[in-house]
Amino acid sequence: MMRPYGVDKSYELHKHALEVIPGGTQLISRRPTGYAYGVTPVFSTRAKGCRFWDVDGNEYIDLQMSVGTNVLGYADDEVDAAVIKCIQERGPVPSVSSDLELELADEIIATIPCAEMVRFCKGGGEANVIAIRIARAYTGRDKIAFCGYHGWHDWYLSANLESGETLDGYLLPGIEPLGVPKGLAGTALPFEWENLESLEKLLESHKGEIAAIIMEAARSFDPKPGYLQEVRKLATKHEVVLIFDEVVTGFRLHIAGAQGRYGVTPDMATFAKAISNGYPFGAVAGTREVMSRCNDMFVSSTYWSDPITATAALTTIREYKKRKVQEYIEQMGKKYMAAYNALVEKWELPLRYAGTGHNVAMVWDFDDPIMTKQARTYYVQECNKRGVFDPGGWHLCWSHTEEVLKELLPRADEVFALIKDALDKGDLAQRLEASLGKEKFRRLVS
Ligand SMILES: Cc1ncc(COP(=O)(O)O)c(C=O)c1O
């Protein structure tokens, strides 16, 4: 089934966007150059469940789900009804705090193991800035050991200040630290995921200088058994604040986050994305000991008290518990992977879909990285033409049902057949209507 319309209007608007919005999009992952430029839709008009509609009128089954924000699916009826009621009955941010803040704080404290106190904000990068600031204040130290992607702010991008011409082979290729004060060089120090030695070395060589270890505990794959427990021990030994960046894992891998799934409790954790089902909200949770430092700090913003998005978060968390959503997406993710992998086997492609099920990675097995790029771009291109938005990494949600899988499989079958044919004939590059998808940046945690 091919999409009925082209994407002319999307690209007309994109031209205009490049004139009035630097970069054309607000989030780098929404830039069409990262997918199949010229074929990938750029602008949408509506989203519901696991689908969105582009400005040209095409409908897509979405497997990326707005980089993982909507675990209940777009425009969930329960969450939206609560939000509408809040707007009508409470209104927006008042002069004094809304009592909803306490209800939400209590709900998070009852759900997340490390949470004894909570602060709110509006997004993931922002939550990390708050956590880093508190950790620095709590320890009186400046340096940060990190592993993973943690947002766009100075403390993090400063990691690239010292890389000079080696940026491309460095940790965050594609992210130039333009505008980041050079004085921050040497304050954000990377370590490798699942490599304890790399963390231990860092802690030893910067003894007494590191305020926090901030890391994604997992992404698509479970960490090696015992790894996070050892990280916990190292943090305690070196009196470093351990922060789990749960912006992706929180309320997705487990209702209690990665810390709940793996049974390792950090000192602080940050949440956004899945916490509020698409409404802009973030939270920093942590032990009373560490979070109390914030009593004396200037950490403050007008819209952090907004009751509308707090309502979205509160309702989302309660709906997760009621529907057992995290168990559902894990099981459904495994079904989706098994069905796709069966087709991959049928077509004998160097490819597999792998992961916990909550997050699924598409793993190509070519020796030549250019082949991987070409195959991925061709895959995205042909999926898009068949009304599937699959950038090669899934964030499944409550609306991805077995019926949706039935809709997807014949389209995937067609796409895999084309890839097989292209590989047999050796003409993958010639089939690209799109320019090669640019790698936005490489993440450190798989
Ligand atoms: C692990 C992680 N932390 C932080 C962020 C930044 O969150 P936001 O885009 O809401 O600022 C992201 C976004 O992708 C993320 O994946």
Short mmCIF file of C-alpha atoms and ligand atoms in Angstrom, two decimals:
data_model
loop_
_atom_site.label_atom_id
_atom_site.label_comp_id
_atom_site.label_asym_id
_atom_site.label_seq_id
_atom_site.Cartn_x
_atom_site.Cartn_y
_atom_site.Cartn_z
CA MET A 1 0.00 0.00 0.00
CA MET A 2 1.61 3.25 -1.12
CA ARG A 3 0.79 6.60 0.44
CA PRO A 4 -1.76 8.40 -1.72
CA TYR A 5 -0.02 11.77 -2.00
CA GLY A 6 3.51 13.05 -2.41
CA VAL A 7 5.23 15.32 0.09
CA ASP A 8 5.35 18.53 -1.98
CA LYS A 9 3.64 20.68 0.60
CA SER A 10 5.98 19.42 3.35
CA TYR A 11 9.02 20.50 1.33
CA GLU A 12 7.48 23.83 0.30
CA LEU A 13 6.94 24.57 3.98
CA HIS A 14 10.41 23.30 4.79
CA LYS A 15 11.89 25.86 2.42
CA HIS A 16 9.98 28.57 4.26
CA ALA A 17 10.96 27.09 7.63
CA LEU A 18 14.65 27.32 6.76
CA GLU A 19 14.13 31.05 6.15
CA VAL A 20 12.33 31.80 9.41
CA ILE A 21 13.49 29.08 11.84
CA PRO A 22 17.25 28.49 12.14
CA GLY A 23 17.82 24.82 11.34
CA GLY A 24 14.17 24.50 10.26
CA THR A 25 13.07 22.50 13.31
CA GLN A 26 13.23 22.89 17.07
CA LEU A 27 14.54 19.36 17.73
CA ILE A 28 17.50 18.08 15.75
CA SER A 29 15.82 14.65 15.44
CA ARG A 30 12.97 16.28 13.52
CA ARG A 31 15.26 17.50 10.73
CA PRO A 32 14.31 15.59 7.59
CA THR A 33 18.01 15.43 6.61
CA GLY A 34 18.39 12.79 9.30
CA TYR A 35 15.98 10.44 7.47
CA ALA A 36 15.36 10.26 3.74
CA TYR A 37 15.47 13.87 2.65
CA GLY A 38 12.94 14.59 -0.09
CA VAL A 39 10.75 11.60 0.82
CA THR A 40 10.35 11.84 4.60
CA PRO A 41 7.43 14.03 5.68
CA VAL A 42 8.54 17.25 7.38
CA PHE A 43 5.32 18.73 8.77
CA SER A 44 2.31 17.08 10.34
CA THR A 45 -1.18 18.32 11.11
CA ARG A 46 -2.50 15.72 13.56
CA ALA A 47 -1.51 12.70 15.64
CA LYS A 48 -3.66 10.08 17.36
CA GLY A 49 -2.79 6.68 18.80
CA CYS A 50 0.26 5.38 16.92
CA ARG A 51 -0.48 7.42 13.78
CA PHE A 52 0.13 10.90 12.42
CA TRP A 53 -0.98 12.73 9.29
CA ASP A 54 1.34 14.95 7.23
CA VAL A 55 0.44 18.31 5.65
CA ASP A 56 -0.03 16.62 2.27
CA GLY A 57 -2.75 14.37 3.72
CA ASN A 58 -0.78 11.10 4.07
CA GLU A 59 -1.32 8.86 7.08
CA TYR A 60 1.63 7.14 8.79
CA ILE A 61 1.92 4.35 11.33
CA ASP A 62 4.56 5.79 13.63
CA LEU A 63 7.18 3.55 15.22
CA GLN A 64 9.35 6.38 16.48
CA MET A 65 6.58 8.06 18.48
CA SER A 66 8.04 11.53 18.86
CA VAL A 67 11.36 10.18 20.17
CA GLY A 68 9.62 8.19 22.86
CA THR A 69 7.34 10.73 24.50
CA ASN A 70 3.99 9.02 24.08
CA VAL A 71 3.83 5.67 25.83
CA LEU A 72 0.02 5.78 25.94
CA GLY A 73 -0.13 6.83 22.29
CA TYR A 74 -0.78 10.29 20.87
CA ALA A 75 -3.72 12.22 22.29
CA ASP A 76 -4.72 9.58 24.83
CA ASP A 77 -8.40 10.10 25.72
CA GLU A 78 -7.93 9.86 29.50
CA VAL A 79 -4.93 12.19 29.66
CA ASP A 80 -6.49 14.70 27.30
CA ALA A 81 -9.79 14.71 29.19
CA ALA A 82 -7.94 15.47 32.43
CA VAL A 83 -5.95 18.23 30.73
CA ILE A 84 -9.08 19.81 29.24
CA LYS A 85 -10.82 19.65 32.63
CA CYS A 86 -7.79 21.29 34.25
CA ILE A 87 -7.80 24.10 31.69
CA GLN A 88 -11.53 24.68 32.18
CA GLU A 89 -11.68 24.33 35.94
CA ARG A 90 -8.27 25.49 37.16
CA GLY A 91 -6.79 27.61 34.38
CA PRO A 92 -3.09 28.09 33.74
CA VAL A 93 -0.23 28.91 36.11
CA PRO A 94 -1.49 30.93 39.11
CA SER A 95 0.30 33.48 41.34
CA VAL A 96 0.74 30.96 44.11
CA SER A 97 1.59 27.30 43.58
CA SER A 98 -1.16 24.88 42.59
CA ASP A 99 -1.99 22.18 45.16
CA LEU A 100 -1.61 19.65 42.33
CA GLU A 101 2.15 19.90 42.75
CA LEU A 102 1.96 18.05 46.04
CA GLU A 103 -0.27 15.34 44.64
CA LEU A 104 2.18 14.79 41.80
CA ALA A 105 5.25 14.89 44.07
CA ASP A 106 3.62 12.27 46.33
CA GLU A 107 2.76 10.08 43.32
CA ILE A 108 6.35 10.17 42.03
CA ILE A 109 7.76 9.52 45.51
CA ALA A 110 5.45 6.50 45.83
CA THR A 111 6.61 5.19 42.43
CA ILE A 112 10.34 5.87 42.02
CA PRO A 113 12.79 4.18 44.45
CA CYS A 114 15.29 7.06 44.80
CA ALA A 115 12.59 9.73 45.14
CA GLU A 116 12.21 11.32 48.57
CA MET A 117 11.95 14.85 47.19
CA VAL A 118 11.09 16.10 43.70
CA ARG A 119 11.46 19.27 41.62
CA PHE A 120 9.59 19.89 38.39
CA CYS A 121 10.58 21.47 35.09
CA LYS A 122 9.64 21.24 31.41
CA GLY A 123 12.00 18.83 29.66
CA GLY A 124 14.80 16.30 29.83
CA GLY A 125 17.83 18.48 29.16
CA GLU A 126 16.50 20.98 31.68
CA ALA A 127 15.99 18.27 34.32
CA ASN A 128 19.62 17.23 33.83
CA VAL A 129 20.88 20.80 34.25
CA ILE A 130 19.04 20.99 37.57
CA ALA A 131 20.43 17.63 38.74
CA ILE A 132 23.98 18.59 37.76
CA ARG A 133 23.70 21.95 39.53
CA ILE A 134 22.44 20.28 42.71
CA ALA A 135 25.18 17.62 42.59
CA ARG A 136 27.84 20.29 42.16
CA ALA A 137 26.44 22.28 45.07
CA TYR A 138 26.07 19.18 47.25
CA THR A 139 29.66 17.99 46.72
CA GLY A 140 31.38 21.34 46.19
CA ARG A 141 33.06 19.80 43.13
CA ASP A 142 32.87 20.81 39.46
CA LYS A 143 33.63 17.85 37.21
CA ILE A 144 31.02 15.49 35.84
CA ALA A 145 31.52 11.92 34.59
CA PHE A 146 28.89 11.10 31.99
CA CYS A 147 27.76 8.25 29.78
CA GLY A 148 24.91 8.78 27.37
CA TYR A 149 23.06 11.65 25.75
CA HIS A 150 21.94 14.29 28.21
CA GLY A 151 20.63 17.28 26.25
CA TRP A 152 21.90 20.45 24.63
CA HIS A 153 23.20 22.49 27.56
CA ASP A 154 26.68 23.94 28.14
CA TRP A 155 27.69 21.56 30.95
CA TYR A 156 27.28 18.62 28.55
CA LEU A 157 28.41 19.98 25.17
CA SER A 158 31.59 21.21 26.84
CA ALA A 159 32.72 17.58 26.51
CA ASN A 160 33.49 18.35 22.87
CA LEU A 161 35.61 21.45 23.58
CA GLU A 162 38.84 19.54 23.87
CA SER A 163 38.38 17.23 20.92
CA GLY A 164 39.78 19.65 18.31
CA GLU A 165 39.82 18.20 14.83
CA THR A 166 38.92 14.75 16.13
CA LEU A 167 35.26 15.73 16.66
CA ASP A 168 34.01 13.26 14.08
CA GLY A 169 35.66 10.29 15.70
CA TYR A 170 34.75 11.62 19.09
CA LEU A 171 31.80 10.93 21.27
CA LEU A 172 29.24 13.30 19.96
CA PRO A 173 30.02 13.59 16.26
CA GLY A 174 27.98 16.25 14.60
CA ILE A 175 27.70 18.31 17.75
CA GLU A 176 30.06 21.25 17.59
CA PRO A 177 30.29 23.10 20.89
CA LEU A 178 29.74 26.48 19.24
CA GLY A 179 28.86 29.12 21.81
CA VAL A 180 29.90 26.95 24.75
CA PRO A 181 32.35 28.82 27.03
CA LYS A 182 35.86 27.49 26.54
CA GLY A 183 36.42 27.80 30.26
CA LEU A 184 34.25 24.69 30.69
CA ALA A 185 36.78 22.51 28.87
CA GLY A 186 37.70 19.48 30.93
CA THR A 187 34.62 19.60 33.17
CA ALA A 188 32.51 16.94 31.41
CA LEU A 189 34.35 13.63 31.18
CA PRO A 190 32.97 10.67 29.22
CA PHE A 191 33.16 7.04 30.24
CA GLU A 192 32.12 3.96 28.30
CA TRP A 193 28.91 2.10 29.03
CA GLU A 194 29.46 -1.36 30.55
CA ASN A 195 33.18 -0.64 30.91
CA LEU A 196 33.78 -0.37 34.65
CA GLU A 197 37.47 0.13 34.15
CA SER A 198 36.86 3.28 32.12
CA LEU A 199 34.76 4.75 34.96
CA GLU A 200 37.17 3.61 37.65
CA LYS A 201 40.10 5.18 35.83
CA LEU A 202 38.22 8.47 35.52
CA LEU A 203 37.32 8.52 39.21
CA GLU A 204 40.91 7.73 40.22
CA SER A 205 42.57 10.21 37.90
CA HIS A 206 40.20 13.01 39.00
CA LYS A 207 40.04 11.95 42.64
CA GLY A 208 38.07 14.36 44.79
CA GLU A 209 37.08 16.50 41.78
CA ILE A 210 34.04 14.70 40.37
CA ALA A 211 30.64 15.84 41.61
CA ALA A 212 28.44 13.38 39.76
CA ILE A 213 28.25 10.33 37.59
CA ILE A 214 25.32 10.87 35.23
CA MET A 215 24.36 8.02 32.95
CA GLU A 216 21.64 6.37 30.98
CA ALA A 217 21.32 3.05 32.79
CA ALA A 218 20.07 1.41 29.59
CA ARG A 219 18.48 2.25 26.26
CA SER A 220 17.41 -0.57 23.94
CA PHE A 221 19.34 -3.32 25.75
CA ASP A 222 19.58 -4.48 29.35
CA PRO A 223 23.02 -3.87 30.86
CA LYS A 224 25.24 -6.82 31.82
CA PRO A 225 24.09 -8.29 35.13
CA GLY A 226 25.88 -6.61 38.03
CA TYR A 227 27.19 -3.65 36.01
CA LEU A 228 24.94 -1.01 37.54
CA GLN A 229 25.50 -2.45 41.04
CA GLU A 230 29.25 -1.94 40.54
CA VAL A 231 28.72 1.62 39.30
CA ARG A 232 26.68 2.25 42.45
CA LYS A 233 29.54 0.92 44.60
CA LEU A 234 32.09 3.12 42.83
CA ALA A 235 29.93 6.21 43.26
CA THR A 236 29.54 5.51 46.98
CA LYS A 237 33.26 4.78 47.41
CA HIS A 238 34.27 8.07 45.75
CA GLU A 239 31.45 10.05 47.41
CA VAL A 240 30.11 11.04 44.01
CA VAL A 241 26.40 11.68 43.41
CA LEU A 242 25.00 8.98 41.13
CA ILE A 243 22.37 10.32 38.72
CA PHE A 244 20.39 8.09 36.38
CA ASP A 245 19.20 10.03 33.35
CA GLU A 246 15.81 8.33 33.02
CA VAL A 247 14.51 10.66 30.32
CA VAL A 248 14.15 7.68 27.97
CA THR A 249 13.96 4.76 30.43
CA GLY A 250 11.69 6.39 33.01
CA PHE A 251 8.08 5.18 32.89
CA ARG A 252 8.98 3.11 29.83
CA LEU A 253 11.24 0.21 30.85
CA HIS A 254 9.36 -0.19 34.10
CA ILE A 255 6.87 1.89 36.07
CA ALA A 256 9.72 2.53 38.54
CA GLY A 257 12.19 3.29 35.73
CA ALA A 258 15.52 1.60 35.02
CA GLN A 259 16.23 1.76 38.74
CA GLY A 260 13.11 -0.32 39.33
CA ARG A 261 13.86 -2.78 36.54
CA TYR A 262 17.49 -3.36 37.58
CA GLY A 263 17.17 -2.91 41.34
CA VAL A 264 19.87 -0.24 41.66
CA THR A 265 18.97 3.01 43.39
CA PRO A 266 20.80 6.18 42.34
CA ASP A 267 20.98 9.36 44.46
CA MET A 268 19.05 11.31 41.85
CA ALA A 269 17.14 10.59 38.66
CA THR A 270 15.76 12.79 35.91
CA PHE A 271 12.54 12.25 33.99
CA ALA A 272 10.75 13.80 30.99
CA LYS A 273 9.26 12.31 27.78
CA ALA A 274 7.17 9.34 28.95
CA ILE A 275 6.29 11.00 32.27
CA SER A 276 3.52 13.12 30.73
CA ASN A 277 2.55 11.50 27.42
CA GLY A 278 3.62 14.31 25.12
CA TYR A 279 2.91 17.34 27.30
CA PRO A 280 6.05 19.31 28.18
CA PHE A 281 7.07 18.19 31.63
CA GLY A 282 10.20 17.06 33.44
CA ALA A 283 11.14 16.07 36.97
CA VAL A 284 14.24 15.66 39.12
CA ALA A 285 13.83 13.18 41.94
CA GLY A 286 16.34 12.22 44.59
CA THR A 287 17.17 11.43 48.16
CA ARG A 288 16.28 13.97 50.84
CA GLU A 289 19.99 14.21 51.68
CA VAL A 290 21.01 15.39 48.19
CA MET A 291 17.85 17.22 47.13
CA SER A 292 17.78 19.29 50.32
CA ARG A 293 20.84 21.17 49.08
CA CYS A 294 18.43 22.81 46.68
CA ASN A 295 16.77 24.62 49.61
CA ASP A 296 19.61 27.14 49.54
CA MET A 297 20.09 27.31 45.80
CA PHE A 298 18.63 29.46 43.07
CA VAL A 299 16.79 26.90 40.93
CA SER A 300 13.63 28.63 39.76
CA SER A 301 11.41 29.20 36.74
CA THR A 302 7.91 30.63 36.22
CA TYR A 303 6.33 27.80 34.22
CA TRP A 304 7.61 24.97 36.37
CA SER A 305 4.49 25.45 38.52
CA ASP A 306 2.09 24.96 35.64
CA PRO A 307 -0.90 22.82 36.73
CA ILE A 308 -1.88 21.78 33.18
CA THR A 309 1.20 19.74 32.40
CA ALA A 310 1.34 18.55 36.03
CA THR A 311 -2.15 17.15 35.42
CA ALA A 312 -0.90 15.42 32.28
CA ALA A 313 1.95 13.82 34.27
CA LEU A 314 -0.27 12.79 37.18
CA THR A 315 -2.91 11.25 34.92
CA THR A 316 -0.29 9.54 32.74
CA ILE A 317 1.42 7.87 35.72
CA ARG A 318 -1.94 6.72 37.12
CA GLU A 319 -3.01 5.34 33.74
CA TYR A 320 0.27 3.43 33.43
CA LYS A 321 -0.45 1.74 36.75
CA LYS A 322 -4.09 1.04 35.92
CA ARG A 323 -3.41 -0.46 32.47
CA LYS A 324 0.00 -2.07 33.29
CA VAL A 325 1.36 -0.33 30.23
CA GLN A 326 5.06 -1.13 30.68
CA GLU A 327 4.38 -4.89 30.75
CA TYR A 328 2.18 -4.51 27.69
CA ILE A 329 4.74 -2.69 25.55
CA GLU A 330 7.49 -5.14 26.52
CA GLN A 331 5.36 -8.10 25.41
CA MET A 332 4.12 -6.36 22.29
CA GLY A 333 7.66 -5.20 21.43
CA LYS A 334 8.84 -8.80 21.57
CA LYS A 335 6.00 -9.83 19.24
CA TYR A 336 6.84 -7.04 16.80
CA MET A 337 10.55 -7.95 16.84
CA ALA A 338 9.85 -11.66 16.31
CA ALA A 339 7.54 -10.95 13.37
CA TYR A 340 9.96 -8.52 11.71
CA ASN A 341 12.94 -10.83 12.33
CA ALA A 342 11.03 -13.70 10.69
CA LEU A 343 10.66 -11.56 7.55
CA VAL A 344 14.32 -10.57 7.71
CA GLU A 345 15.21 -14.27 7.77
CA LYS A 346 12.88 -14.99 4.88
CA TRP A 347 14.73 -12.40 2.78
CA GLU A 348 18.15 -13.35 4.20
CA LEU A 349 19.07 -9.78 5.05
CA PRO A 350 22.07 -8.76 7.19
CA LEU A 351 19.75 -7.21 9.73
CA ARG A 352 18.06 -7.87 13.04
CA TYR A 353 15.66 -6.07 15.35
CA ALA A 354 16.80 -6.33 18.95
CA GLY A 355 16.20 -4.87 22.37
CA THR A 356 14.07 -5.18 25.46
CA GLY A 357 10.85 -4.60 23.54
CA HIS A 358 10.14 -1.20 25.14
CA ASN A 359 12.85 0.22 22.88
CA VAL A 360 13.91 -1.66 19.79
CA ALA A 361 17.09 -1.09 17.80
CA MET A 362 17.55 -1.94 14.14
CA VAL A 363 21.00 -3.49 13.80
CA TRP A 364 22.56 -3.84 10.32
CA ASP A 365 25.47 -6.20 9.85
CA PHE A 366 27.57 -4.72 7.03
CA ASP A 367 31.35 -4.37 7.24
CA ASP A 368 31.20 -1.11 5.32
CA PRO A 369 29.52 1.74 7.26
CA ILE A 370 28.50 3.38 3.97
CA MET A 371 26.46 0.27 3.15
CA THR A 372 24.72 0.60 6.51
CA LYS A 373 23.88 4.23 5.77
CA GLN A 374 22.60 3.43 2.30
CA ALA A 375 20.52 0.47 3.48
CA ARG A 376 19.06 2.48 6.36
CA THR A 377 18.20 5.41 4.09
CA TYR A 378 16.63 3.10 1.51
CA TYR A 379 14.64 1.41 4.28
CA VAL A 380 13.39 4.75 5.64
CA GLN A 381 12.56 5.95 2.11
CA GLU A 382 10.54 2.87 1.19
CA CYS A 383 8.79 2.71 4.58
CA ASN A 384 7.81 6.38 4.29
CA LYS A 385 6.37 5.79 0.81
CA ARG A 386 4.24 3.01 2.29
CA GLY A 387 2.90 5.16 5.13
CA VAL A 388 5.24 3.90 7.84
CA PHE A 389 7.42 6.26 9.86
CA ASP A 390 10.25 4.00 10.94
CA PRO A 391 13.64 5.65 11.29
CA GLY A 392 15.17 2.34 12.39
CA GLY A 393 14.55 2.49 16.11
CA TRP A 394 11.20 1.88 17.74
CA HIS A 395 9.51 3.33 20.79
CA LEU A 396 6.39 1.25 21.07
CA CYS A 397 3.28 2.45 22.84
CA TRP A 398 -0.12 1.32 24.10
CA SER A 399 -1.61 1.85 20.62
CA HIS A 400 0.75 -0.59 18.89
CA THR A 401 -1.57 -3.57 18.85
CA GLU A 402 -1.52 -6.90 17.04
CA GLU A 403 -3.90 -5.38 14.45
CA VAL A 404 -1.39 -2.62 13.73
CA LEU A 405 1.33 -5.26 13.37
CA LYS A 406 -0.86 -6.97 10.78
CA GLU A 407 -1.01 -3.70 8.85
CA LEU A 408 2.75 -3.26 9.08
CA LEU A 409 3.96 -6.70 8.03
CA PRO A 410 2.94 -6.68 4.33
CA ARG A 411 4.56 -3.27 3.96
CA ALA A 412 7.76 -4.45 5.70
CA ASP A 413 7.73 -7.52 3.45
CA GLU A 414 7.69 -5.29 0.36
CA VAL A 415 10.48 -3.11 1.71
CA PHE A 416 12.68 -6.10 2.60
CA ALA A 417 12.10 -7.60 -0.85
CA LEU A 418 13.34 -4.35 -2.42
CA ILE A 419 16.41 -4.27 -0.18
CA LYS A 420 17.19 -7.90 -1.01
CA ASP A 421 16.89 -7.15 -4.72
CA ALA A 422 19.13 -4.08 -4.37
CA LEU A 423 21.78 -6.05 -2.49
CA ASP A 424 21.68 -8.86 -5.05
CA LYS A 425 22.03 -6.41 -7.94
CA GLY A 426 24.50 -4.16 -6.09
CA ASP A 427 22.55 -1.00 -6.96
CA LEU A 428 21.49 0.23 -3.51
CA ALA A 429 23.03 3.69 -4.02
CA GLN A 430 21.24 4.20 -7.37
CA ARG A 431 17.87 3.51 -5.76
CA LEU A 432 18.11 6.35 -3.27
CA GLU A 433 15.68 9.12 -4.15
CA ALA A 434 16.79 10.74 -0.95
CA SER A 435 20.19 12.02 0.02
CA LEU A 436 21.92 9.76 2.56
CA GLY A 437 20.47 10.14 6.03
CA LYS A 438 22.91 12.12 8.11
CA GLU A 439 23.84 10.66 11.45
CA LYS A 440 22.53 13.24 13.88
CA PHE A 441 24.92 12.25 16.62
CA ARG A 442 26.04 8.98 18.04
CA ARG A 443 24.71 8.03 21.44
CA LEU A 444 26.91 6.32 23.97
CA VAL A 445 24.46 3.80 25.36
CA SER A 446 22.96 1.08 23.20
C1 LIG B 1 18.60 10.22 27.74
C2 LIG B 1 18.19 11.61 27.37
N1 LIG B 1 18.41 12.60 28.22
C3 LIG B 1 18.05 13.87 27.94
C4 LIG B 1 17.42 14.18 26.76
C5 LIG B 1 17.02 15.60 26.47
O1 LIG B 1 15.66 15.74 26.67
P1 LIG B 1 14.87 16.98 26.02
O2 LIG B 1 14.96 16.82 24.55
O3 LIG B 1 13.48 16.89 26.58
O4 LIG B 1 15.58 18.23 26.51
C6 LIG B 1 17.15 13.16 25.83
C7 LIG B 1 16.47 13.46 24.56
O5 LIG B 1 16.47 12.68 23.63
C8 LIG B 1 17.56 11.84 26.13
O6 LIG B 1 17.37 10.85 25.25
#
